[in-house]
Coordinates of N, CA, C and O and ligand atoms in Angstrom, one line a residue:
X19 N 30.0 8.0 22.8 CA 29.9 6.8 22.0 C 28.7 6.0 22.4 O 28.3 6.0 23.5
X20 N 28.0 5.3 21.2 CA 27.0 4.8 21.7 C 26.9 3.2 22.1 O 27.6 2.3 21.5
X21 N 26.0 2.9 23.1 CA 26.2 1.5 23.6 C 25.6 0.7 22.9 O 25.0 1.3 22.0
X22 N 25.5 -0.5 23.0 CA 25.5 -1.6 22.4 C 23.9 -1.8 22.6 O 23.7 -1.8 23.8
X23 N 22.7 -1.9 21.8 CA 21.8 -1.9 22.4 C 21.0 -0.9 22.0 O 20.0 -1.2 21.3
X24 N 21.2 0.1 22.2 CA 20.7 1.5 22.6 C 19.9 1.5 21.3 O 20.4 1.0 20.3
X25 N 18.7 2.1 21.3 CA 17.8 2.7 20.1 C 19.0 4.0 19.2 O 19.4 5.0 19.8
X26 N 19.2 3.7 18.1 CA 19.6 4.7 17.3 C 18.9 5.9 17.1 O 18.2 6.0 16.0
X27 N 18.8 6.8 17.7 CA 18.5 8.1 17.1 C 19.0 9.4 16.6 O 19.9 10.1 17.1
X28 N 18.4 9.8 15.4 CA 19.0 10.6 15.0 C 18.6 12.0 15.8 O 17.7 12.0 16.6
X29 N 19.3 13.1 15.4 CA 19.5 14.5 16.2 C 18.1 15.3 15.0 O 18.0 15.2 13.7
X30 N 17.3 15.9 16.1 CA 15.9 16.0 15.9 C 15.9 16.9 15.1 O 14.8 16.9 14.5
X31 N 16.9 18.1 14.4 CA 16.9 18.6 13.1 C 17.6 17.8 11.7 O 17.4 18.2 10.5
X32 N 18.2 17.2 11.9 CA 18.4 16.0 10.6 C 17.1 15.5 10.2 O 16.7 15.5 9.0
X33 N 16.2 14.9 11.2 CA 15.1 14.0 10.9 C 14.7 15.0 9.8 O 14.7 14.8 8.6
X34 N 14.4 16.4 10.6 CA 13.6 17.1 9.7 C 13.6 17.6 8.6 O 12.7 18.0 7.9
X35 N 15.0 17.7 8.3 CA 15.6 18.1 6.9 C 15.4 16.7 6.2 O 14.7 16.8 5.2
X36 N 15.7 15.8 6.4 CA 15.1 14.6 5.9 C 14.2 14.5 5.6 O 14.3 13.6 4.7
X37 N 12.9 14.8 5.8 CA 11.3 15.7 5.9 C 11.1 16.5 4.9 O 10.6 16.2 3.8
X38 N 11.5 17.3 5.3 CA 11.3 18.6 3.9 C 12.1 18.3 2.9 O 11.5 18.7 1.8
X39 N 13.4 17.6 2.6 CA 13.6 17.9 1.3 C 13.0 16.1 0.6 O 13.5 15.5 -0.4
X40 N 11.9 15.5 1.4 CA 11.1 14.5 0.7 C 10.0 15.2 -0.1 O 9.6 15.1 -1.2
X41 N 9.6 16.3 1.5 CA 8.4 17.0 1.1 C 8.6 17.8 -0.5 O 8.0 17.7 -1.6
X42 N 9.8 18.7 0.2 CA 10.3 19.5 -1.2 C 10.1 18.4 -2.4 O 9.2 18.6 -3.2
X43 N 10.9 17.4 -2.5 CA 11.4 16.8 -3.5 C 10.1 16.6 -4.4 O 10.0 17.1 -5.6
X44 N 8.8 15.8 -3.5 CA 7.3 16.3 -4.2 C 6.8 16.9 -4.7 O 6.1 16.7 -5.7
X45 N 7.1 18.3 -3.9 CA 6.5 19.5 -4.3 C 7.0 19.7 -5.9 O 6.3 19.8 -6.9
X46 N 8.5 19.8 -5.9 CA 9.1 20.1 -7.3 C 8.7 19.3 -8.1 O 8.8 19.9 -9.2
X47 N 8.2 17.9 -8.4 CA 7.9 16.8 -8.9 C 6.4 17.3 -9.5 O 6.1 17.2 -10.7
X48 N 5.4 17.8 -8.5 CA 4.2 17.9 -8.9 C 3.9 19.7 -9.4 O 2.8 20.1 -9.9
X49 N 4.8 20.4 -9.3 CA 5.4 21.7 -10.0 C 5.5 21.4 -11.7 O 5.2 21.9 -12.7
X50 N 6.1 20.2 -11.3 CA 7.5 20.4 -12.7 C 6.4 19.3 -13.5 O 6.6 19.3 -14.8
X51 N 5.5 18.6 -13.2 CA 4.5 18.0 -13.9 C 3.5 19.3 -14.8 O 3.2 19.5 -15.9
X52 N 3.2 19.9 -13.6 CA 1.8 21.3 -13.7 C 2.5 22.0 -15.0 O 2.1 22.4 -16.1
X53 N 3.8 21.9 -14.5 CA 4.5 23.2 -16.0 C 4.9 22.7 -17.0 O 4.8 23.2 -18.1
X54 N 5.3 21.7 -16.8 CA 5.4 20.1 -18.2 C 3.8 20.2 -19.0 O 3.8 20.6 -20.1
X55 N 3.1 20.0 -18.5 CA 1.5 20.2 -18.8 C 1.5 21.3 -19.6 O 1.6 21.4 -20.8
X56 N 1.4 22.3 -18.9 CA 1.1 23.6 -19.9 C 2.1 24.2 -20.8 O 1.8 25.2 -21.4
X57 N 3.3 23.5 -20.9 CA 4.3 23.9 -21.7 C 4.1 23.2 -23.3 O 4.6 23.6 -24.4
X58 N 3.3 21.9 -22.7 CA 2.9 21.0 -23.9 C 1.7 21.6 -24.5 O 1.7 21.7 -25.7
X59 N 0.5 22.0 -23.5 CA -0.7 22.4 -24.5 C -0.3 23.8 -24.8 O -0.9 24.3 -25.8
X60 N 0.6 24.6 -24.2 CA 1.2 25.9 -25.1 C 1.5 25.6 -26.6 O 0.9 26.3 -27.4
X61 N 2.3 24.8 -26.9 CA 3.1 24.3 -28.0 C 2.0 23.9 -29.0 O 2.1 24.1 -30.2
X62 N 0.7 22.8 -28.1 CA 0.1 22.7 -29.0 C -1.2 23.7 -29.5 O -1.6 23.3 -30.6
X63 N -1.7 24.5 -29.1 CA -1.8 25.8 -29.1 C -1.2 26.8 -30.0 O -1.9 27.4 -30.8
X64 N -0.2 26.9 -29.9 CA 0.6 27.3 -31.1 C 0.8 27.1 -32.2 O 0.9 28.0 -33.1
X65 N 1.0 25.7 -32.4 CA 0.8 24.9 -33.6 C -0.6 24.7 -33.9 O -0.8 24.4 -35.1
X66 N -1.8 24.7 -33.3 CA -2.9 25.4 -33.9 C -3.1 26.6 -34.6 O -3.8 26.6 -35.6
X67 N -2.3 27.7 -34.0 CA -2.3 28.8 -34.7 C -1.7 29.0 -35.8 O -2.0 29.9 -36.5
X68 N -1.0 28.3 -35.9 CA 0.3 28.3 -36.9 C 0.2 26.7 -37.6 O 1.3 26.1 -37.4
X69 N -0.7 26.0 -38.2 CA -0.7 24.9 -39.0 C 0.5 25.1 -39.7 O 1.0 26.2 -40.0
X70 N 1.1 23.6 -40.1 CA 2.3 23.2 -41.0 C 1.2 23.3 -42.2 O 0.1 22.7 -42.2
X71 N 1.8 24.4 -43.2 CA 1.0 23.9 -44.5 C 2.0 24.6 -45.6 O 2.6 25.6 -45.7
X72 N 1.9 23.0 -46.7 CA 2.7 23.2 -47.2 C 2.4 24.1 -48.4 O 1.2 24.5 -48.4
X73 N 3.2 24.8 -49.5 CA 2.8 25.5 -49.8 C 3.7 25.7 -51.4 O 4.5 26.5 -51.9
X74 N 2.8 24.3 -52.1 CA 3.8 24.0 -53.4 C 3.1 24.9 -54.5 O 2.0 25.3 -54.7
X75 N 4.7 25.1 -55.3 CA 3.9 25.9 -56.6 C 3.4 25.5 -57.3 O 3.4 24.3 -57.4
X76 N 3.0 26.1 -57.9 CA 1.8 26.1 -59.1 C 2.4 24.8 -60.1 O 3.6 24.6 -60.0
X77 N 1.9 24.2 -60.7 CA 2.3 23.3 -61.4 C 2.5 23.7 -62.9 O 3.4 23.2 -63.6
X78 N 1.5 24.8 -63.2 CA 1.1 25.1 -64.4 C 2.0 26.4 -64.8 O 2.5 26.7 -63.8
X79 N 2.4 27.1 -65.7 CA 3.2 28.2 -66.3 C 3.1 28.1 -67.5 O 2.8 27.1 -68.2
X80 N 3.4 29.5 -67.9 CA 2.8 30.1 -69.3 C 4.8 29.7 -70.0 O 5.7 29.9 -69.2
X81 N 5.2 29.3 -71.2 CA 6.1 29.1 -71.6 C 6.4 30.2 -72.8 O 7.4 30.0 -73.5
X82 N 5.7 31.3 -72.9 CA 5.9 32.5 -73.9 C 5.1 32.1 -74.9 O 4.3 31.2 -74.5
X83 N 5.1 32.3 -76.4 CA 5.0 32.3 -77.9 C 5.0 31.4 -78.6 O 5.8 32.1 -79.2
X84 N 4.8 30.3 -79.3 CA 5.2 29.7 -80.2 C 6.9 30.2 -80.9 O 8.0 29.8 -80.8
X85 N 6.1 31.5 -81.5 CA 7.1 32.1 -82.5 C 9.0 32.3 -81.6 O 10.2 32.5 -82.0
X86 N 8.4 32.2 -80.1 CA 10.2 32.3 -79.8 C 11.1 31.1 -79.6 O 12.2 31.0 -79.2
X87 N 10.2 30.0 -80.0 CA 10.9 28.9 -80.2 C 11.2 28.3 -81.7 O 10.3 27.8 -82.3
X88 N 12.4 28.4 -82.2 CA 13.0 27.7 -83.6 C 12.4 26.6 -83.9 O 11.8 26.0 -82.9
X89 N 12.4 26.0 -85.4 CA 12.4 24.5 -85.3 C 13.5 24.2 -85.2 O 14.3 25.0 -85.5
X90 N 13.8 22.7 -84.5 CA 14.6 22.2 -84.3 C 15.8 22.4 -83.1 O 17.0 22.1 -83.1
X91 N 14.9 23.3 -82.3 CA 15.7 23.6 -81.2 C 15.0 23.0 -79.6 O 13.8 23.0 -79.5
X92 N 16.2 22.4 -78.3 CA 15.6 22.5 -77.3 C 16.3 23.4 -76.8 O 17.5 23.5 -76.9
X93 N 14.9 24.5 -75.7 CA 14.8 25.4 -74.9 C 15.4 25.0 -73.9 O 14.9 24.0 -73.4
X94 N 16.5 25.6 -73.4 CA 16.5 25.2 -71.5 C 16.2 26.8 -70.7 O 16.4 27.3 -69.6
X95 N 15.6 27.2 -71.8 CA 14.4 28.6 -70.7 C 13.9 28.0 -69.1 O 14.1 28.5 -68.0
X96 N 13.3 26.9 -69.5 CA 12.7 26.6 -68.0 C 13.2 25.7 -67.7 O 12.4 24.8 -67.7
X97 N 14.2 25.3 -67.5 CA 15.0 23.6 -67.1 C 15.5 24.6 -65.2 O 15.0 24.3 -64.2
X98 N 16.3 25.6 -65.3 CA 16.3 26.0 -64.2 C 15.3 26.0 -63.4 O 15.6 25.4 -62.4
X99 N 14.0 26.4 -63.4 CA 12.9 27.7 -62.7 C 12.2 26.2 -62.6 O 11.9 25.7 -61.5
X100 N 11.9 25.5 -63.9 CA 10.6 24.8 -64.0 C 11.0 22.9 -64.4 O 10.3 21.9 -64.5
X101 N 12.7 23.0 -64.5 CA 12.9 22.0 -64.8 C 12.0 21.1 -66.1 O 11.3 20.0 -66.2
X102 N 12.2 21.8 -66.9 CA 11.5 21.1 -68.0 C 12.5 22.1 -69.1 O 13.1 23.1 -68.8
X103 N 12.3 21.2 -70.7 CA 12.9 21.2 -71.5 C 11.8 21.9 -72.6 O 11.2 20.9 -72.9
X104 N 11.4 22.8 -73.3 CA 10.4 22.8 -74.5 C 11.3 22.6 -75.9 O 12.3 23.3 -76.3
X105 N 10.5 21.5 -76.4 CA 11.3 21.0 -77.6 C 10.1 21.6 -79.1 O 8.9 21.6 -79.1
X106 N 10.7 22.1 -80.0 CA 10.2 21.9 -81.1 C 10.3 21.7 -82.6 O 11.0 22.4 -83.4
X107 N 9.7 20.7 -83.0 CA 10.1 20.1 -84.5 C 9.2 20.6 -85.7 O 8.5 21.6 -85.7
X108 N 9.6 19.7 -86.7 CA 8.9 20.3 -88.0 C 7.2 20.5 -87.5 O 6.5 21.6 -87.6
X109 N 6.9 19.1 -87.0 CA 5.1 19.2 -86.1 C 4.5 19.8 -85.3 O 3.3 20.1 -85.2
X110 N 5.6 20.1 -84.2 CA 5.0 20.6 -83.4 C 6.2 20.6 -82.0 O 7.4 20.4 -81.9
X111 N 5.3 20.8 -81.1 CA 6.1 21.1 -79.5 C 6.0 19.7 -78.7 O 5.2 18.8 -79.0
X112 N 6.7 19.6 -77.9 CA 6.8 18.7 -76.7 C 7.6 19.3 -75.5 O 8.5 20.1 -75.6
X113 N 7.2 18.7 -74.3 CA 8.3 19.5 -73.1 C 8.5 18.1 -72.2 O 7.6 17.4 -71.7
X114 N 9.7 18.1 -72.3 CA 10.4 17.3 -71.3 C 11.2 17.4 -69.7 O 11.9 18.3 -69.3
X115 N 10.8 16.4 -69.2 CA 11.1 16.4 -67.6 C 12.6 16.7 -67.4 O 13.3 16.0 -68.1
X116 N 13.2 17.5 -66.8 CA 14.6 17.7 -67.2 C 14.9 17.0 -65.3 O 15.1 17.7 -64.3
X117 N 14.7 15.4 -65.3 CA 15.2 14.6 -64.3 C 15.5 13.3 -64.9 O 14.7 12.7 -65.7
X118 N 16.9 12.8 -64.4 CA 17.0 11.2 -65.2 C 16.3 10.2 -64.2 O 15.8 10.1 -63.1
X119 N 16.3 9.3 -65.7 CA 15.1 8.3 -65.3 C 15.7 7.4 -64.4 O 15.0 6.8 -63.5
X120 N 16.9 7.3 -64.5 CA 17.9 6.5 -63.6 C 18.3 6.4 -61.9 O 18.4 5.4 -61.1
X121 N 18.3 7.7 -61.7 CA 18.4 8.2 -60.2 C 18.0 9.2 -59.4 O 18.1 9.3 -58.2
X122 N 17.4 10.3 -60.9 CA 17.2 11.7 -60.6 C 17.7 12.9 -60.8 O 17.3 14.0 -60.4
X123 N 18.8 12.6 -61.5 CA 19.7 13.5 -61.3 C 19.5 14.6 -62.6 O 19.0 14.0 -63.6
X124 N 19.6 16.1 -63.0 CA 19.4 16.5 -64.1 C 20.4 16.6 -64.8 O 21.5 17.0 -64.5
X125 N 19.8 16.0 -66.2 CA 20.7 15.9 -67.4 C 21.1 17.0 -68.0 O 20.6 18.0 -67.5
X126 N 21.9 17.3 -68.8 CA 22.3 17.9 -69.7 C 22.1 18.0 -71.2 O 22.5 17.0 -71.8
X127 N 21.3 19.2 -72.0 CA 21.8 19.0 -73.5 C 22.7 19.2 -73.8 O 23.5 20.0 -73.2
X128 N 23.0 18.7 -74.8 CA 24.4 18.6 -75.4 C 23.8 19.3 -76.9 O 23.6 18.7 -77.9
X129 N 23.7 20.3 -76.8 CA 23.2 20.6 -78.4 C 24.4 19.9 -79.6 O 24.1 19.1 -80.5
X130 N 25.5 20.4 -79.3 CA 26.3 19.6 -80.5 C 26.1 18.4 -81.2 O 26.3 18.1 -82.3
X131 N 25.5 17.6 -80.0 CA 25.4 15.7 -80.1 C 23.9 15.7 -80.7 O 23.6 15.0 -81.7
X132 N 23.2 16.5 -80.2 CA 21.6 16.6 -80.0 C 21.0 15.3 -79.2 O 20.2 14.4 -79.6
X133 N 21.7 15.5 -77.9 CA 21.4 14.4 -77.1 C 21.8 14.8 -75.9 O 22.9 15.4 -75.8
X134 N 20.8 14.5 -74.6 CA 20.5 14.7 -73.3 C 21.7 13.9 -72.6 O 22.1 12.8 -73.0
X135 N 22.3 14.7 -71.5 CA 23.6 13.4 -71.5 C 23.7 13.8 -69.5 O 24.1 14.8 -69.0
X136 N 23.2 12.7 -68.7 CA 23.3 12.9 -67.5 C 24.6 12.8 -67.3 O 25.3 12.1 -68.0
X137 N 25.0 13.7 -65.9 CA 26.3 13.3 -65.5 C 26.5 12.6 -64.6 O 27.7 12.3 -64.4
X138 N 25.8 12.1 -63.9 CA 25.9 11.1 -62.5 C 26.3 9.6 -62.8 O 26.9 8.9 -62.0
X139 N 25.9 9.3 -64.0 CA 26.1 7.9 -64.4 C 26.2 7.7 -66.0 O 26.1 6.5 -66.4
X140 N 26.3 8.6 -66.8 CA 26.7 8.9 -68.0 C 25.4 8.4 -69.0 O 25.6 8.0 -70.2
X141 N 24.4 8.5 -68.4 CA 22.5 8.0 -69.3 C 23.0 8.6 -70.5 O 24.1 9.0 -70.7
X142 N 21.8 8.7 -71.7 CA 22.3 9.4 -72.9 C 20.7 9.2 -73.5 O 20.2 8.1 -73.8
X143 N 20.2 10.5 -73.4 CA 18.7 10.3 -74.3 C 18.8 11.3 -75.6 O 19.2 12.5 -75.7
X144 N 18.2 10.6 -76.8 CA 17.8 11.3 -77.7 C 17.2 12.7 -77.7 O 17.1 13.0 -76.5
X145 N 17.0 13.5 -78.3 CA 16.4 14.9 -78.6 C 14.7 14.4 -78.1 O 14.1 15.1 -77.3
X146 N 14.2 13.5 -78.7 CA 13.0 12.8 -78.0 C 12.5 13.0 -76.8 O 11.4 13.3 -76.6
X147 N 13.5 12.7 -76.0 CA 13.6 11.9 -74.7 C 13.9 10.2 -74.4 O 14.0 9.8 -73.3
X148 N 14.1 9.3 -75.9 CA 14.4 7.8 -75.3 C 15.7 7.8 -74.9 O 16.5 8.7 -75.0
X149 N 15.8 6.9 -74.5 CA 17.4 6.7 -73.6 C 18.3 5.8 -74.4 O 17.5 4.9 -74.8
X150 N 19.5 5.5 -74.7 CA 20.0 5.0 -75.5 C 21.2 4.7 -75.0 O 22.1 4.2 -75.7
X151 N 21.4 4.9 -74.0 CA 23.2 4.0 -73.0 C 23.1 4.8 -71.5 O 22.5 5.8 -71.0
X152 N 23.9 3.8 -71.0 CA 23.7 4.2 -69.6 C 22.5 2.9 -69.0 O 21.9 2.0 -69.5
X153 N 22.5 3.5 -67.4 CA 21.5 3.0 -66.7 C 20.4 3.1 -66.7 O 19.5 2.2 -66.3
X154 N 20.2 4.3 -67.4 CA 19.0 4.8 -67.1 C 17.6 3.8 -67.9 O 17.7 3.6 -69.1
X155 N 16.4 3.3 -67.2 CA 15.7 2.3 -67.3 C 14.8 2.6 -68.5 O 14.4 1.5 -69.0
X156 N 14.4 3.9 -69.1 CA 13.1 3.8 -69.5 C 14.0 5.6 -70.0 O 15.1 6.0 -69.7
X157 N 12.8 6.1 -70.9 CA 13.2 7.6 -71.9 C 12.6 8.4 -70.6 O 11.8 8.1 -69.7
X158 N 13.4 9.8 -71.0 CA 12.9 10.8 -69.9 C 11.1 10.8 -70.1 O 10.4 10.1 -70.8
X159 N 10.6 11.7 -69.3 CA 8.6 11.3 -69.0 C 8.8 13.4 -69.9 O 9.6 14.3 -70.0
X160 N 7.3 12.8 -70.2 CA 7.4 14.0 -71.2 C 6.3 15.0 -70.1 O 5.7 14.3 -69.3
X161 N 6.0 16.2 -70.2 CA 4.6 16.6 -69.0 C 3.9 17.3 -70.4 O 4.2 17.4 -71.6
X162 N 2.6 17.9 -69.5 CA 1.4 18.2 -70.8 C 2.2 19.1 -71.5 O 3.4 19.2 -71.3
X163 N 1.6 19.9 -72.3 CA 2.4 21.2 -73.7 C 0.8 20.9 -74.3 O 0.2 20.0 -74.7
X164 N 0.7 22.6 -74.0 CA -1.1 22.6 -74.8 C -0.8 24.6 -75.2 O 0.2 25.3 -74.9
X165 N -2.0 24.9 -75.9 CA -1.8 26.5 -76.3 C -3.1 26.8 -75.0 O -4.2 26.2 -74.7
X166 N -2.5 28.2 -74.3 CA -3.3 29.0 -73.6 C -4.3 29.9 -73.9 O -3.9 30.9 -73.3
X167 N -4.8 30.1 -74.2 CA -6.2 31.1 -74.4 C -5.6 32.6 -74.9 O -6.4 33.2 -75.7
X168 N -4.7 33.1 -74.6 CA -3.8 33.8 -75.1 C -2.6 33.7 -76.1 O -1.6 34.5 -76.2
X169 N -3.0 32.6 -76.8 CA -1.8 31.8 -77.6 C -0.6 31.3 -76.8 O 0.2 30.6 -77.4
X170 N -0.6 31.5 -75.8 CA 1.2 30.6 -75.4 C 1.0 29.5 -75.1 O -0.1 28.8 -75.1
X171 N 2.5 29.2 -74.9 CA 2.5 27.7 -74.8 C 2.2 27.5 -73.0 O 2.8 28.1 -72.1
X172 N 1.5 26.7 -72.8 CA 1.4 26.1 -70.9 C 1.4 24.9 -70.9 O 0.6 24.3 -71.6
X173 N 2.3 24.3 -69.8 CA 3.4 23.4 -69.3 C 2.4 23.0 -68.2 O 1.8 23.8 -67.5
X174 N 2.2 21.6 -68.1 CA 1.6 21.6 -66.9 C 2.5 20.4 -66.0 O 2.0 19.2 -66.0
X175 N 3.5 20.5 -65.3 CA 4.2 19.4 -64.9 C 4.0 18.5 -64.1 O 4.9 17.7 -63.8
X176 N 2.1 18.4 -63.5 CA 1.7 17.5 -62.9 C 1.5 16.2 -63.5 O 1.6 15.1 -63.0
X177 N 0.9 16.7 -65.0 CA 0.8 15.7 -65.6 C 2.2 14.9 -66.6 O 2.9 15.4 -67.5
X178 N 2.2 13.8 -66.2 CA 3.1 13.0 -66.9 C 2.8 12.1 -68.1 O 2.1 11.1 -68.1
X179 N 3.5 12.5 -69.2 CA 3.4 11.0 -70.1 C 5.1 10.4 -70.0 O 6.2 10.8 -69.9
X180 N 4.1 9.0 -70.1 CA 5.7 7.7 -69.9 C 5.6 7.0 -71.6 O 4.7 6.9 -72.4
X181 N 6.5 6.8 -71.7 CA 6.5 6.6 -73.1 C 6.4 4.7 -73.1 O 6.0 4.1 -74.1
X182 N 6.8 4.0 -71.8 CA 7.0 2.9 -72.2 C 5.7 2.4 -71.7 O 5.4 1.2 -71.8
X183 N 4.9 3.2 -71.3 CA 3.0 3.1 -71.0 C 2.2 3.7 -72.3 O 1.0 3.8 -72.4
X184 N 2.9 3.9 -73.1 CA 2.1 4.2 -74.5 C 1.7 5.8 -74.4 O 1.2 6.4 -75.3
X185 N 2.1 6.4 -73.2 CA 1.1 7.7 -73.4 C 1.8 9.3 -74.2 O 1.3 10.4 -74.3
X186 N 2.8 8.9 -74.6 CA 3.5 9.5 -75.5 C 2.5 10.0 -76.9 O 2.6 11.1 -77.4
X187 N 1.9 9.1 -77.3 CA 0.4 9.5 -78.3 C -0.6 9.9 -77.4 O -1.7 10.2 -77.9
X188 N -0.3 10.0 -76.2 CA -1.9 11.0 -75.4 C -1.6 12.4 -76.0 O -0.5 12.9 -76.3
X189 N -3.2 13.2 -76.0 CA -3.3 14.0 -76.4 C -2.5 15.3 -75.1 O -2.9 15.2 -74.0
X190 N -1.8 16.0 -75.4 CA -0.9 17.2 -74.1 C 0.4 16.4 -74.7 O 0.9 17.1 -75.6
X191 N 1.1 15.2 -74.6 CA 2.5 14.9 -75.0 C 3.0 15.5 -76.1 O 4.2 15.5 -76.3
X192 N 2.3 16.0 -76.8 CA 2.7 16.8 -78.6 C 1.8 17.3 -78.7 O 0.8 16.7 -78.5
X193 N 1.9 18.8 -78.8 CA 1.3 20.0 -79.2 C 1.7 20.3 -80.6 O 2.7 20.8 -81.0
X194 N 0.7 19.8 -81.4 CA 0.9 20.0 -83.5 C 0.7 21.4 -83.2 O 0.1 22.1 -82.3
X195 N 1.5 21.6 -84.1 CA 2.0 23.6 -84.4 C 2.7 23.7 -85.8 O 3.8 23.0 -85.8
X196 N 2.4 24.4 -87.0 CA 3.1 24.5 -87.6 C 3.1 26.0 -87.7 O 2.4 26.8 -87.2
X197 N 4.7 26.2 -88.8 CA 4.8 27.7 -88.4 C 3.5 28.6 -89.7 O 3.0 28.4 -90.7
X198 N 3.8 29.8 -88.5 CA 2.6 30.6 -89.6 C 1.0 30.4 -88.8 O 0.1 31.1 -89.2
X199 N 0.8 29.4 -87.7 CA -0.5 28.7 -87.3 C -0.7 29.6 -86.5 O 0.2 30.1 -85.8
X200 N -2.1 30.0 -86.2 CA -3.3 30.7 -85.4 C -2.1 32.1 -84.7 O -2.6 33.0 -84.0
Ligands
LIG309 S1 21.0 9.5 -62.4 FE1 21.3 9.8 -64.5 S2 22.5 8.2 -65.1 FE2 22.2 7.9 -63.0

């Protein structure tokens, strides 16, 4: 038992375990830094080799023929693949954005009605594209429709016409075609 007084000492192998696992505790600290380090410029390194790039399709596609499209019919040929609608009347062609203007969501033809009819919030656009009940704010956006060098029809979906910006008369919104032409 120890007296009253007395210098506290500890027993001379505790001290030193006390010692080394400070020393240790360092050591692993300035380890686990060195390998934190190179685990990070590994990574970035790797991701040098391997850039994020994105890798969107083509915008542009060939839509076949004139002649396989009726008057007075819309196509949902590309509403899957390309999300667009090819429309054609007595004048000529147009292709429509097959997304509502409302929230996004894609509409439906309704060939019977002859009218676009979303189901998320029940919009309702013309054979056109204007919108006529529902939420939806403004007519579906129409994309270019021009003839390819090979006679087909090409869709370019980067380009948009808005109809409530006037560009529904830009030249690509209506492709004049009558039948029997070039
Ligand atoms: S997303 Fe089409 S009506 Fe709401």
């Amino acid at each position: 038992m120890e007296e009253a007084g007395e210098p506290h000492l500890e027993p001379a192998g505790q001290t030193g375990d006390h010692l080394w696992s400070r020393r240790s505790l360092l050591a692993l600290t300035g380890w686990g830094a060195v390998f934190g380090g190179l685990a990070v410029a590994l990574a970035a390194f790797v991701r040098f080799l391997f850039p994020r790039v994105l890798f969107e399709p083509p915008s542009t596609f060939k839509a076949g023929f004139p002649a396989e499209y009726r008057v007075g019919t819309v196509s949902e040929r590309f509403k899957e693949r390309e999300q667009v609608w090819i429309a054609r009347n007595e004048e000529g062609f147009y292709a429509l954005l097959a997304v509502c203007t409302h929230l996004g969501c894609t509409p439906r033809w309704q060939a019977s009605d002859a009218r676009f009819r979303c189901p998320c919030h029940g919009s309702g656009f013309h054979r056109d594209g204007s919108n006529f009940e529902g939420p939806a704010p403004r007519p579906l956006e129409r994309v270019r429709i021009s003839l390819a060098d090979d006679g087909q029809l090409l869709v370019d979906r980067a380009r948009r016409y808005r109809h409530e910006l006037g560009e529904w008369g830009e030249e690509g919104a209506f492709l004049p075609y009558r039948e029997g032409q070039g």
